[in-house]
Structures are given as structure tokens and as C-alpha cells.
XYZ file of C-alpha atoms in Angstrom:
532
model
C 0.000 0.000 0.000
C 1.013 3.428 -1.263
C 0.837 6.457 0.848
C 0.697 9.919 -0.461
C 0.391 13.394 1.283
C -0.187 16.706 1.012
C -2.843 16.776 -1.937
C -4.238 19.753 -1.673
C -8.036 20.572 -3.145
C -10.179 24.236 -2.643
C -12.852 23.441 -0.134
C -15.363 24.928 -2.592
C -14.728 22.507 -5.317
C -15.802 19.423 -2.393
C -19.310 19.461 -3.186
C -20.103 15.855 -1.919
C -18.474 12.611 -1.144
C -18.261 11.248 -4.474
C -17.186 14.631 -5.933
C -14.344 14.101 -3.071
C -13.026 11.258 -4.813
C -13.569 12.112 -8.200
C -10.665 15.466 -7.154
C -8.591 13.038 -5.198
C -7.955 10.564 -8.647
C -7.610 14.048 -10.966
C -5.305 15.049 -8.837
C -3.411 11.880 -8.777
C -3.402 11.693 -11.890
C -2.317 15.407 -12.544
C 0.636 15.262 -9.780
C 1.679 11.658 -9.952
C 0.858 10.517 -13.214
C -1.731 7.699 -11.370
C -4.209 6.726 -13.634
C -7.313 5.469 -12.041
C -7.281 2.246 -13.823
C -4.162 2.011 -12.405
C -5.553 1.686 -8.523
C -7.560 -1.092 -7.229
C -8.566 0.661 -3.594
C -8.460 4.377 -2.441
C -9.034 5.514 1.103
C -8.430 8.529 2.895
C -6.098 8.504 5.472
C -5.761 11.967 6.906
C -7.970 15.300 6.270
C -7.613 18.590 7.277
C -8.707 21.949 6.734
C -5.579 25.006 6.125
C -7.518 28.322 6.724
C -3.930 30.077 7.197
C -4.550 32.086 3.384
C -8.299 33.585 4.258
C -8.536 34.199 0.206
C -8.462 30.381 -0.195
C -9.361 27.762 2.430
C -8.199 24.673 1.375
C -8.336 20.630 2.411
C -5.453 18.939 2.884
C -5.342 15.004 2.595
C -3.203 11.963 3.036
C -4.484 8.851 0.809
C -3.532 5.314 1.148
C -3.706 3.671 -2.660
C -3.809 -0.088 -3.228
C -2.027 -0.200 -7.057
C -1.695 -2.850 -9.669
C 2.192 -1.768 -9.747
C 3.006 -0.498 -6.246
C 7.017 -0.670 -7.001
C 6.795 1.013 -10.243
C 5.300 4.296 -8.301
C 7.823 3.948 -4.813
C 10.316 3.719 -8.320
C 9.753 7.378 -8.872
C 10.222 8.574 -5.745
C 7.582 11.419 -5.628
C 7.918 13.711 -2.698
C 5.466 12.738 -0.091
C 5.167 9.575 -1.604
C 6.018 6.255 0.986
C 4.634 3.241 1.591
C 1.603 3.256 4.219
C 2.267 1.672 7.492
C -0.469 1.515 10.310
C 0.333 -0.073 13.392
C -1.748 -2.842 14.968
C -3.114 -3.456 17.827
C -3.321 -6.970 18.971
C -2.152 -7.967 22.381
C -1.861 -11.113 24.104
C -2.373 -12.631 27.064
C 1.270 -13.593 28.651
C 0.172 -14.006 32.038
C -0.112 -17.386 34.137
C -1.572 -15.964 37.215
C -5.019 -17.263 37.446
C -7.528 -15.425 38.374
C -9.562 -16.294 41.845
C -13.068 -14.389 40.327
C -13.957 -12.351 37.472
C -12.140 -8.578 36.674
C -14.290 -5.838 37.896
C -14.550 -2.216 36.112
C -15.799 0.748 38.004
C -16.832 3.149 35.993
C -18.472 3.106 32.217
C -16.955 6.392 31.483
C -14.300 6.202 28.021
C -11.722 4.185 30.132
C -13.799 1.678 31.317
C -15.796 1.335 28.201
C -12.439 0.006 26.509
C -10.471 -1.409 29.047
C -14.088 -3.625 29.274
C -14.478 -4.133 25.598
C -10.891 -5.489 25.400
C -10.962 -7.526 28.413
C -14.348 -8.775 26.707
C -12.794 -9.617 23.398
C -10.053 -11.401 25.237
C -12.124 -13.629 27.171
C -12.033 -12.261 30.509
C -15.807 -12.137 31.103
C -15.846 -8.251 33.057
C -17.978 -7.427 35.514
C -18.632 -3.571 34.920
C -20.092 -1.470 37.952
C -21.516 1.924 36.965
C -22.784 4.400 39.699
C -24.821 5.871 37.353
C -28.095 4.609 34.574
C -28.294 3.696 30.981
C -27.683 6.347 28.550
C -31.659 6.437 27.752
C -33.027 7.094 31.657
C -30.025 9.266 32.034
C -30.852 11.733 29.862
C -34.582 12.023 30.526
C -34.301 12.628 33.702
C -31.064 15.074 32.543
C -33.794 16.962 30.403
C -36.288 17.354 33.112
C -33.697 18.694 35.438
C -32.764 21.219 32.934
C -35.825 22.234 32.432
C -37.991 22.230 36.195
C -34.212 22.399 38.460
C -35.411 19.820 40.232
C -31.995 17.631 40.928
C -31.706 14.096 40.899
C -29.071 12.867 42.684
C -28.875 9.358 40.140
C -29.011 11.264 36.893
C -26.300 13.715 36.290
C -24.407 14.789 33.002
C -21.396 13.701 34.611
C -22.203 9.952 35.648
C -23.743 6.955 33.927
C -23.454 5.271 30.824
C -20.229 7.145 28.565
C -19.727 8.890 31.463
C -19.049 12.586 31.240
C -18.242 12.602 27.938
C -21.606 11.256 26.536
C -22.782 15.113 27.130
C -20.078 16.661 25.185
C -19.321 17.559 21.920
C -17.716 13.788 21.040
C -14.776 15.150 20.240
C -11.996 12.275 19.146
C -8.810 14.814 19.484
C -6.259 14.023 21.607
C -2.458 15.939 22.076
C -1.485 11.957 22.699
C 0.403 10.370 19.784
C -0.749 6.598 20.289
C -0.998 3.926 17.693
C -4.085 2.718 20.257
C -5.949 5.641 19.254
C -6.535 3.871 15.632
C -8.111 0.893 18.038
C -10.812 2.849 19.531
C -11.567 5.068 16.101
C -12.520 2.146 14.550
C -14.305 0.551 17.635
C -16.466 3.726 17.368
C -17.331 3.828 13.610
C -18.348 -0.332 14.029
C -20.405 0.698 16.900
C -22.184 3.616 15.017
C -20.108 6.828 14.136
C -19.578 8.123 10.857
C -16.294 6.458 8.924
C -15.020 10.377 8.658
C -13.578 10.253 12.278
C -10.673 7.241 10.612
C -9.301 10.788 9.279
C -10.787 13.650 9.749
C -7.691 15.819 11.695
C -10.081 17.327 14.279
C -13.195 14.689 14.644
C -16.352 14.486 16.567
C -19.749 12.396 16.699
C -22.094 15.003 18.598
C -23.795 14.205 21.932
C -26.563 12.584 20.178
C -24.714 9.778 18.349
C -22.141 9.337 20.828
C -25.450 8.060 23.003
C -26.320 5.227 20.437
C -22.256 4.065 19.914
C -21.879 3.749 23.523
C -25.181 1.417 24.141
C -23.952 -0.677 21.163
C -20.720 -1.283 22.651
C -22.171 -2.301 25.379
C -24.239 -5.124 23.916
C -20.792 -6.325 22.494
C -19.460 -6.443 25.673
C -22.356 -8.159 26.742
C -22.563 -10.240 23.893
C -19.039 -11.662 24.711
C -19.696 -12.663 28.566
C -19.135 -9.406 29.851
C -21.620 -7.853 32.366
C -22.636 -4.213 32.752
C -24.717 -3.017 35.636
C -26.081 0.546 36.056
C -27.120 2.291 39.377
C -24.416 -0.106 41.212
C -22.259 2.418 43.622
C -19.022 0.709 44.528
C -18.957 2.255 48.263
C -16.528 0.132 49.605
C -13.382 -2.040 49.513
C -12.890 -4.507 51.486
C -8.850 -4.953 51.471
C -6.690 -7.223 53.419
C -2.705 -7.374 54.184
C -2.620 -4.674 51.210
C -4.820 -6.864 48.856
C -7.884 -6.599 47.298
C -10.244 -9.126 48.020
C -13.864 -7.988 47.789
C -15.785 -4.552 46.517
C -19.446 -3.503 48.155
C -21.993 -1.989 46.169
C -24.529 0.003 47.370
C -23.123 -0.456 51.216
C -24.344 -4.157 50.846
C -23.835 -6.681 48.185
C -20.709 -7.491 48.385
C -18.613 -8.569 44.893
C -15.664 -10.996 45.316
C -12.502 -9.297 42.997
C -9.089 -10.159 43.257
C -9.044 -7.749 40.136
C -10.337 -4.169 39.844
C -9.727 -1.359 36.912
C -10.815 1.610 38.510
C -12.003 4.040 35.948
C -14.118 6.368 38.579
C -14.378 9.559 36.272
C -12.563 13.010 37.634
C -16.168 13.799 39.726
C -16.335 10.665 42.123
C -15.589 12.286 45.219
C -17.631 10.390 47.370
C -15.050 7.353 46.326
C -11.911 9.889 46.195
C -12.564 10.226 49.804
C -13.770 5.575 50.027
C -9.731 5.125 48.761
C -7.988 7.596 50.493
C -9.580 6.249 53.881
C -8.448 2.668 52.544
C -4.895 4.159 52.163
C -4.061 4.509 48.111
C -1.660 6.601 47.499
C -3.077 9.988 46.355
C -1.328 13.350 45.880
C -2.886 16.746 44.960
C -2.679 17.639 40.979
C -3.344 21.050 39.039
C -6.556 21.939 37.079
C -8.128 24.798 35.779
C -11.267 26.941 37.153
C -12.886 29.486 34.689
C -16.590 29.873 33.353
C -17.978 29.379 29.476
C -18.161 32.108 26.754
C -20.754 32.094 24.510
C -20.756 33.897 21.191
C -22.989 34.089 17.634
C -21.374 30.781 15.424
C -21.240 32.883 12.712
C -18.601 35.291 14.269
C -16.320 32.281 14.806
C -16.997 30.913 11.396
C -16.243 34.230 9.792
C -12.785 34.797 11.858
C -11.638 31.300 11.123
C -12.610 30.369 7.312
C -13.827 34.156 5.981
C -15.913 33.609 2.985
C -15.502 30.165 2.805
C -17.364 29.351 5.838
C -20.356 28.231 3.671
C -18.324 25.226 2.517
C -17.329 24.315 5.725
C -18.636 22.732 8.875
C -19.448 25.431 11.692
C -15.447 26.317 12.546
C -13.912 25.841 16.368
C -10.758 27.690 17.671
C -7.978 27.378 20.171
C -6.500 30.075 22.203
C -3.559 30.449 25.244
C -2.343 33.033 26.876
C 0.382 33.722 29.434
C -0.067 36.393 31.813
C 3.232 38.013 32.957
C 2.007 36.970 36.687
C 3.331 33.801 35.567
C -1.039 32.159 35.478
C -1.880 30.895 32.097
C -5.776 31.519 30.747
C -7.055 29.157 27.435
C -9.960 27.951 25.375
C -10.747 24.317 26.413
C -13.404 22.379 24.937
C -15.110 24.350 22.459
C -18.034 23.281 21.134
C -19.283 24.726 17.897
C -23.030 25.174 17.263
C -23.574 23.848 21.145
C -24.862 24.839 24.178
C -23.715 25.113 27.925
C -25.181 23.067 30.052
C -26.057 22.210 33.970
C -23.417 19.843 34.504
C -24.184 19.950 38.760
C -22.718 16.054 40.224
C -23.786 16.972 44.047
C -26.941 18.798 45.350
C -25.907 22.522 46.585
C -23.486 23.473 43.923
C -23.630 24.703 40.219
C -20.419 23.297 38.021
C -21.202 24.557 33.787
C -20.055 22.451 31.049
C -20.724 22.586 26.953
C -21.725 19.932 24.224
C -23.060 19.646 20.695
C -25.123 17.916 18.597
C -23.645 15.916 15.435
C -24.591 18.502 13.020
C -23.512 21.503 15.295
C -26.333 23.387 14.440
C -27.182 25.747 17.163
C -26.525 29.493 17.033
C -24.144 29.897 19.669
C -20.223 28.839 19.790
C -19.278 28.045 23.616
C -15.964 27.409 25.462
C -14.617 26.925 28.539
C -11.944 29.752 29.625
C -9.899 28.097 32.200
C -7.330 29.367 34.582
C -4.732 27.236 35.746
C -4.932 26.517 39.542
C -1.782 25.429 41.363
C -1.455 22.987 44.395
C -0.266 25.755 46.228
C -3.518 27.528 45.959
C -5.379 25.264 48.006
C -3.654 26.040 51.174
C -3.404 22.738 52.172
C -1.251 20.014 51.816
C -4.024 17.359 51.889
C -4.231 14.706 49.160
C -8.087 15.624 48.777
C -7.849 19.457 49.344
C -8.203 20.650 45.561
C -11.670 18.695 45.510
C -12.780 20.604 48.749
C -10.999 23.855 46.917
C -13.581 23.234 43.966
C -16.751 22.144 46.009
C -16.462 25.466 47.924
C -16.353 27.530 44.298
C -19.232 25.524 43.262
C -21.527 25.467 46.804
C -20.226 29.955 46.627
C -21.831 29.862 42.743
C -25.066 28.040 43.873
C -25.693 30.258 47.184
C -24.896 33.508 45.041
C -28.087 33.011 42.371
C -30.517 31.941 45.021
C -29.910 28.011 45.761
C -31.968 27.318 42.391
C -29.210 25.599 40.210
C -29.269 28.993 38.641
C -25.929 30.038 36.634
C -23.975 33.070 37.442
C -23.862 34.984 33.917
C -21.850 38.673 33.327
C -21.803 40.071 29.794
C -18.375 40.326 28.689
C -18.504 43.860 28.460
C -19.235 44.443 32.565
C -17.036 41.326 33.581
C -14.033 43.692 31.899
C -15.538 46.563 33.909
C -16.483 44.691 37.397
C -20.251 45.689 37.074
C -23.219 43.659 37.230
C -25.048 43.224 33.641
C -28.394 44.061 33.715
C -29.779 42.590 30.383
C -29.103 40.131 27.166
C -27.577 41.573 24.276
C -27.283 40.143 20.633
C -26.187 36.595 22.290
C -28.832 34.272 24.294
C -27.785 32.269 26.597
C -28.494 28.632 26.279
C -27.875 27.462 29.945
C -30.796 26.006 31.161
C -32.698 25.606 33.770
C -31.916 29.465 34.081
C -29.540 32.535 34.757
C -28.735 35.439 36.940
C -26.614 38.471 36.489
C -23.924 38.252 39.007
C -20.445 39.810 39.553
C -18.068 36.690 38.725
C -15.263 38.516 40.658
C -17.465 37.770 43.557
C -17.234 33.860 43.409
C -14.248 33.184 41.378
C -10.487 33.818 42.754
C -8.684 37.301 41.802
C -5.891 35.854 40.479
C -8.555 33.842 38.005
C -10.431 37.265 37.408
C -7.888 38.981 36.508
C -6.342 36.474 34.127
C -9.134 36.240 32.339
C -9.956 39.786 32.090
C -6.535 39.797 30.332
C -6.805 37.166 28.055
C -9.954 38.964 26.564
C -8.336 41.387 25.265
C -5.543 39.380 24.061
C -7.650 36.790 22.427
C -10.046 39.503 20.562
C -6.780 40.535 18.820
C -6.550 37.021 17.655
C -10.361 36.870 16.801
C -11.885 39.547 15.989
C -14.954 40.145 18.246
C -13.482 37.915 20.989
C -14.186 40.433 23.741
C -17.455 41.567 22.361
C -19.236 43.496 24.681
C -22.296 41.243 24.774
C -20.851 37.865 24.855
C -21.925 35.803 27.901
C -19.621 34.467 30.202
C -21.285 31.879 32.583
C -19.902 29.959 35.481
C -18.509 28.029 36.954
C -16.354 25.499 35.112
C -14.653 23.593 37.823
C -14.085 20.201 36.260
C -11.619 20.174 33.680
C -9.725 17.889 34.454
C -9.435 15.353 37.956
C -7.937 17.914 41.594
C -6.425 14.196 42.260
C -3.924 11.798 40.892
C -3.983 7.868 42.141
C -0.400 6.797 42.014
C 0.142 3.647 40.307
C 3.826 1.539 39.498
C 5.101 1.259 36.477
C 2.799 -2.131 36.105
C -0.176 -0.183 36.363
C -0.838 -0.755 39.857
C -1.645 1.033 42.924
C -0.502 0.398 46.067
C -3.027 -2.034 46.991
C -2.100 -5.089 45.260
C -5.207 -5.930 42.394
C -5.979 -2.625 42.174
C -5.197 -0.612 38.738
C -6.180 3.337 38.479
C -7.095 4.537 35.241
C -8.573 7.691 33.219
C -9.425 10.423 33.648
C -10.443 10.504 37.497
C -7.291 8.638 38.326
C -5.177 11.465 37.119
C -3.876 10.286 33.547
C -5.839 10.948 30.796
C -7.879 14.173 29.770
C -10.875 13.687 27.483
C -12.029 10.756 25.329
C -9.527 9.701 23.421
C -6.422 9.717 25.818
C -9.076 8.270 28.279
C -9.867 5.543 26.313
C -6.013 4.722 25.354
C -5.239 4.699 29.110
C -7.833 2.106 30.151
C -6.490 -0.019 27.235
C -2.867 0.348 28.179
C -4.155 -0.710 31.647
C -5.718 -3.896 30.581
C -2.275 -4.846 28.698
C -0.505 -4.601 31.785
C -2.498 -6.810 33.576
C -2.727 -9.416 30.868
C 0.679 -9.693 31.355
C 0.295 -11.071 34.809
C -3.114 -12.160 34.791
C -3.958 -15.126 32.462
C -7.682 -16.862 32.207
């Protein structure tokens, strides 16, 4: 297999999928001298969109050709012409240590999900223990909270089935550079999701088909001996001589394990607080504190893609800044066309977070601008004290708009000025079950204030219209990323023997993808002592 890059084709000219195709062979043919006759397969290995030159957007692919004379191409030795290696992932089981009972996996969130569908494809019959409900009575009763603000303790956006990411934007990017990452692509597009996230440079499934791949892995994993059980709280652990020997759900059925992956999601406090009474090894981490910013779609489309946002999917962006205080502010999963939701994981406090549909549709962009928050800030040297640093932001936000699960919201244009908005402008806010105008300076940290007032202004020279006056800004974003990380060995183990940390929650990953890679790198190193 031949692989060639950097074909380059006016986004204007891709009028459909077929059309696609029809440029990719012209232009083989035109730069390589590739006849069509001359290839038996064509796929698309890598697409992306260069919006650099705003008087022509362009696509940019990589395409993996099957040809009738492979050698006489590689012969000519094109540039950007090689041939196509993809790494696979296969692993095998190398271990001889039986197990006593079955694996357990907390947690149906993106780690669990895989390190359960691999363990289920090897043969390991999983036992997977979710605190939360199937995706379908999730979010019903997610929708009614939104709309009455009645909270439900069982049904949050940020536990049950695809954890906190099945109320997201699906977005499949990762910083990681992991062969694994191919793996769980393609587990996604058998389970459901459109074959564009194979290569698509920056892809996504939406909230609402992320719902249906998730419930259709799980009937593989099911399908394969695996069990998955909703609304089962692991609230204990029953460990002896450092060991692992037994899990209790729900304070009383009790679930003998000599083998847990523990892929509790970066919200599980109630267990962060279970496993540091048990003695795991836990030490404080960084994370980031900020609110959401919401502005018109089409602003962002026109800053990123000019007049070519017509031919283009609604357009995201990225931004960083460093503040000479030595605090960093930046854009953190933006969702195009989405909303900001209620994303609230214990009664008392209000915690914001944003997804999207599929199609991206909506009429408001949203973001998270985040602040980075040191270990130092917490003023405490407590394993567990950044959780209790963001429960008080969250329980502040909630008291401030009336104990209603209310948002705080400030207009961009009075957040810069430290005054209290007093109505909507061009840009409604989409965070339901409702708002209040608030002073954000009066629940959030100075130091996170003030960075963000400065990276306004530095990222509307980047966008223009960043810092428009009637952009919402709505809090509180607390839960980027896990206050906690679970040490583990270089096997993969914590301290207590039989246990193996994982994800998000445990401190390693951060979002979907790396998630996902991490609970399969976990189940390789325990196939490596653990045989069936």
C-alpha cells in the first residue's frame, strides 16, 4: 500500500463525497501521473482543513492507494510519496496468574468502556459497575432537570453510561500520539459513528450519536460474557494485608474481585474520599477553574474560514495566553453550534459544562476559559484538598443566584468593567434551567479574574470580536480535568495489590480519546500477569 500526502483541493470545489473522490484521482493523476485504472482501492487517510490564506481555504489530505504496480510508483520517488504503514493493535495474554473471580470495572466512562471491551474480546468475562443509569433514563431525567431544576441525585451529566463525555461535543482529538488511538476510532465507527472520524484531523460524533455508539458497545461487551450493571455504587473495599479481596456496592452486596480497573471519572468524590480512607496513594494535581463564553457561530466561522465558511462545517478555535504573573488563561473544549449546560454532580453546587449535537447546528459557539490553579492555591497540603478547593467555588456559585441551580452569567462587556449586567444583548444564553446576572469577581479567585480579564483582550486581537461586549460568560467550570492523581507503578498498579487506576479521574488521561487509550494500556498490563 502506497501512501501519499499533502494533496491539496479548494474546499469549494468538495461538493459531496463522491465529488471528493472524483478530485482526489484528478489530482493523482495530474501530480503523480496515477491513472485510475491504475488503482484497485483508495481511502483517505488523513484530512484537514488550512484556513492560514483567508482568500483560499483549502483541504489537505493523506491517501492510502492499493495499485496494480506499487514498485513502479515507490520507483519514482515522488515527494510525499512512501509506503503506508499503520500499526496494529493486537495484544496477548502472557500471564499465568489465574484469576480467583472475574475482573471488575468501576466506571463506564471512556476508560472503562475500553479497558471492558478489550478484556471482553479477550475472554475475561468483566464485571462492569456503573454508579450511574443507561444512557436512555439518564438523559430524561437530565432533560427534566434542565428544564424544572429539580436535581436528581442518580441522573447527572457527569455519571452513567459514557460517562461525562456522553454530554459533550464527542470530540476524538487528543495531544497523545498513540498507535491505540486507531483501536478505539474504529471501535467507534463499528459501533455507530460516521467512517469520517478514521481521518478527519479534528473529529467528533455530537452528543446525540455518541449516546447510540456507547449502548452498542455495550451489547458487544455483553454479547461476549461481559456484564454491565447501572445504578451499582461501589462504596466500599474490602482490602486485606494490602490486597484486594472484595468490593461492596450500594453499602451491601458485596462482589468478590481479586481484580479491579478503577475508571471512577474526575467527579467521584464520594469514592476519592472511600480510597484515600483505605490508604491509596493519592497526591494533589493542578486543574483549571474558569466559566464558558458564549458567542454568535457565525462570528467564529467568519474569523476562522472568511468567505468560505459556507463550505465548511461550523469552525472551532484554540487560544492560550500567558499572563506576565506567571497564570496561564485558554480555550478548552469548544463546542461549535452547542450549548452550555447544567453539569451539577452533588446537590448545593452549580459546576457549567458545553456539548453539541452531530450537526452543530445551534446558534451559539461556547468554550470553557480556564485558569490554571496550582497545588499551592489550596492552602493545604491534603491529598483531597483541591476537591474541597472546587466544592467550595461551586456550593459559593449556587448560594450567590438563590440556591436554584441557577448560573452566574456577566456580559463580557461588565465582567471587563467589574459591574453587574443588567440585560441580554445580541447573544442568548443557552444554559438552562436558568440565569442570573452576578459579579463573577465575587465567586471566582482574583488571580482567576484577573487572568481572564486579560486574556480577553488578548484573544479579541486574535479573533476579531473575541471580547465583544455582549458575549456571555457563565460559570462556573470547575471540572476540567481530575484535583487528584492515584499513584500507580510502572505495572499499572496502585498500592493495593489488584488494584489498577485509570482515566481520567485517576489522574492520567484528559478527554475521550487519551481516556480511552489509558484504560487499554491498563488492561495490557495486567494481561501480562493475569492469564484466564
Amino acid at each position: 500500500m502506497i501512501r501519499l500526502t499533502e494533496l491539496k483541493i479548494p474546499v469549494q470545489l468538495v461538493t459531496d463525497d463522491n465529488k471528493e473522490i472524483e478530485l482526489l484521482y484528478q489530482l493523482l493523476n495530474d501530480k503523480y501521473k496515477i491513472k485510475k485504472s491504475d488503482v484497485i482501492e483508495l481511502s483517505i487517510f488523513k484530512k484537514a482543513i488550512d484556513a492560514r490564506k483567508k482568500h483560499q481555504v483549502i483541504y489537505v489530505y493523506s491517501v492510502d492507494l492499493v495499485c496494480r504496480d506499487e514498485q513502479k510508483i515507490l520507483s519514482r520517488k515522488y515527494p510525499n510519496c512512501s509506503i503506508a504503514t499503520t500499526p496494529n493493535f493486537n495484544p496477548t495474554i502472557t500471564g499465568d496468574l489465574k484469576l480467583k473471580h472475574r475482573p471488575v470495572v468501576i466506571g463506564f466512562g471512556p476508560s472503562g468502556i475500553f479497558a471492558s471491551l478489550l478484556l471482553a474480546r479477550l475472554g475475561y468475562n468483566p464485571i462492569v459497575l456503573e454508579r450511574g443509569l443507561d444512557a436512555d433514563t439518564r438523559t430524561k431525567n437530565v432533560e427534566a432537570f434542565w428544564q424544572t431544576g429539580n436535581y436528581n441525585e442518580s441522573s447527572t451529566i457527569l455519571f452513567g453510561e459514557g460517562g461525562a463525555g456522553t454530554f459533550s461535543d464527542g470530540k476524538l482529538t487528543t495531544l497523545i500520539n498513540d498507535f491505540r488511538c486507531h483501536y478505539v476510532l474504529e471501535a467507534l465507527h463499528k459501533h455507530g459513528a460516521p467512517k469520517e472520524i478514521l481521518y478527519n484531523n479534528k473529529p467528533h460524533v455530537g452528543t446525540n450519536v455518541l449516546k447510540e455508539i456507547i449502548k452498542n458497545i455495550r451489547k458487544e461487551i455483553i454479547s461476549l460474557g461481559g456484564e454491565v450493571r447501572f445504578n451499582s455504587f461501589v462504596t466500599d473495599f474490602n482490602i486485606e494485608n494490602n490486597e484486594l479481596k472484595s468490593l461492596v456496592v450500594n453499602h451491601k452486596e458485596v462482589i468478590l474481585t481479586d481484580l479491579c480497573l478503577m475508571g471512577i471519572g474526575h467527579s467521584a468524590r464520594e469514592t476519592f474520599e472511600t480510597i484515600y480512607q483505605k490508604g491509596l496513594n493519592i497526591e494533589q494535581k493542578a486543574f483549571s477553574l474558569g466559566v464558558r463564553i458564549e458567542h454568535p457561530q457565525s462570528l467564529i466561522n467568519q474569523s476562522q474560514y472568511g468567505d468560505f465558511a459556507q463550505y465548511l462545517e461550523p469552525a472551532a478555535y484554540k487560544l492560550s495566553y500567558q499572563s506576565k504573573t506567571g497564570r496561564s488563561a485558554y480555550s478548552f473544549c469548544m463546542c461549535p453550534g452547542g450549548y452550555v449546560m447544567c453539569a451539577t454532580s452533588e446537590e448545593g453546587g452549580v459546576v457549567t459544562n458545553g456539548m453539541s449535537e452531530s450537526k452543530r447546528d445551534g446558534d451559539n459557539a461556547n468554550a470553557a476559559l480556564l485558569v490554571n490553579v496550582l497545588p499551592k492555591d489550596f492552602h493545604s497540603d491534603h491529598p483531597l484538598a483541591g476537591m474541597y478547593f472546587q466544592r467550595a467555588i461551586e456550593q459559593k456559585a449556587f448560594e450567590v443566584v438563590g440556591k436554584n441551580y441557577y448560573a452566574p452569567i456577566q456580559l463580557v462587556g461588565d465582567f471587563l468593567e467589574d459591574r453587574v449586567s443588567t440585560k441580554i444583548g445580541s447573544v442568548k444564553p443557552t444554559y438552562l434551567p436558568g440565569y442570573r446576572f452576578v459579579k463573577l469577581s465575587d465567586i471566582l479567585p482574583n488571580y482567576v479574574t484577573d487572568t481572564l480579564r486579560e486574556a480577553l483582550i488578548d484573544f479579541d486581537h486574535k479573533i476579531k470580536g473575541f471580547a465583544m461586549a455582549d458575549a456571555v460568560l457563565t460559570g462556573v467550570e470547575t471540572r476540567s480535568s481530575s484535583p487528584i492523581r492515584i499513584l500507580r507503578d510502572d505495572e499499572g498498579m496502585s498500592n493495593i495489590k489488584g488494584i489498577y487506576p485509570m482515566g481520567e479521574g485517576a489522574g492520567y488521561a484528559g478527554g475521550i480519546m487519551s481516556s480511552a487509550v489509558d484504560g487499554l494500556k491498563q488492561v495490557e498490563r495486567l494481561i501480562k500477569v493475569y492469564g484466564l
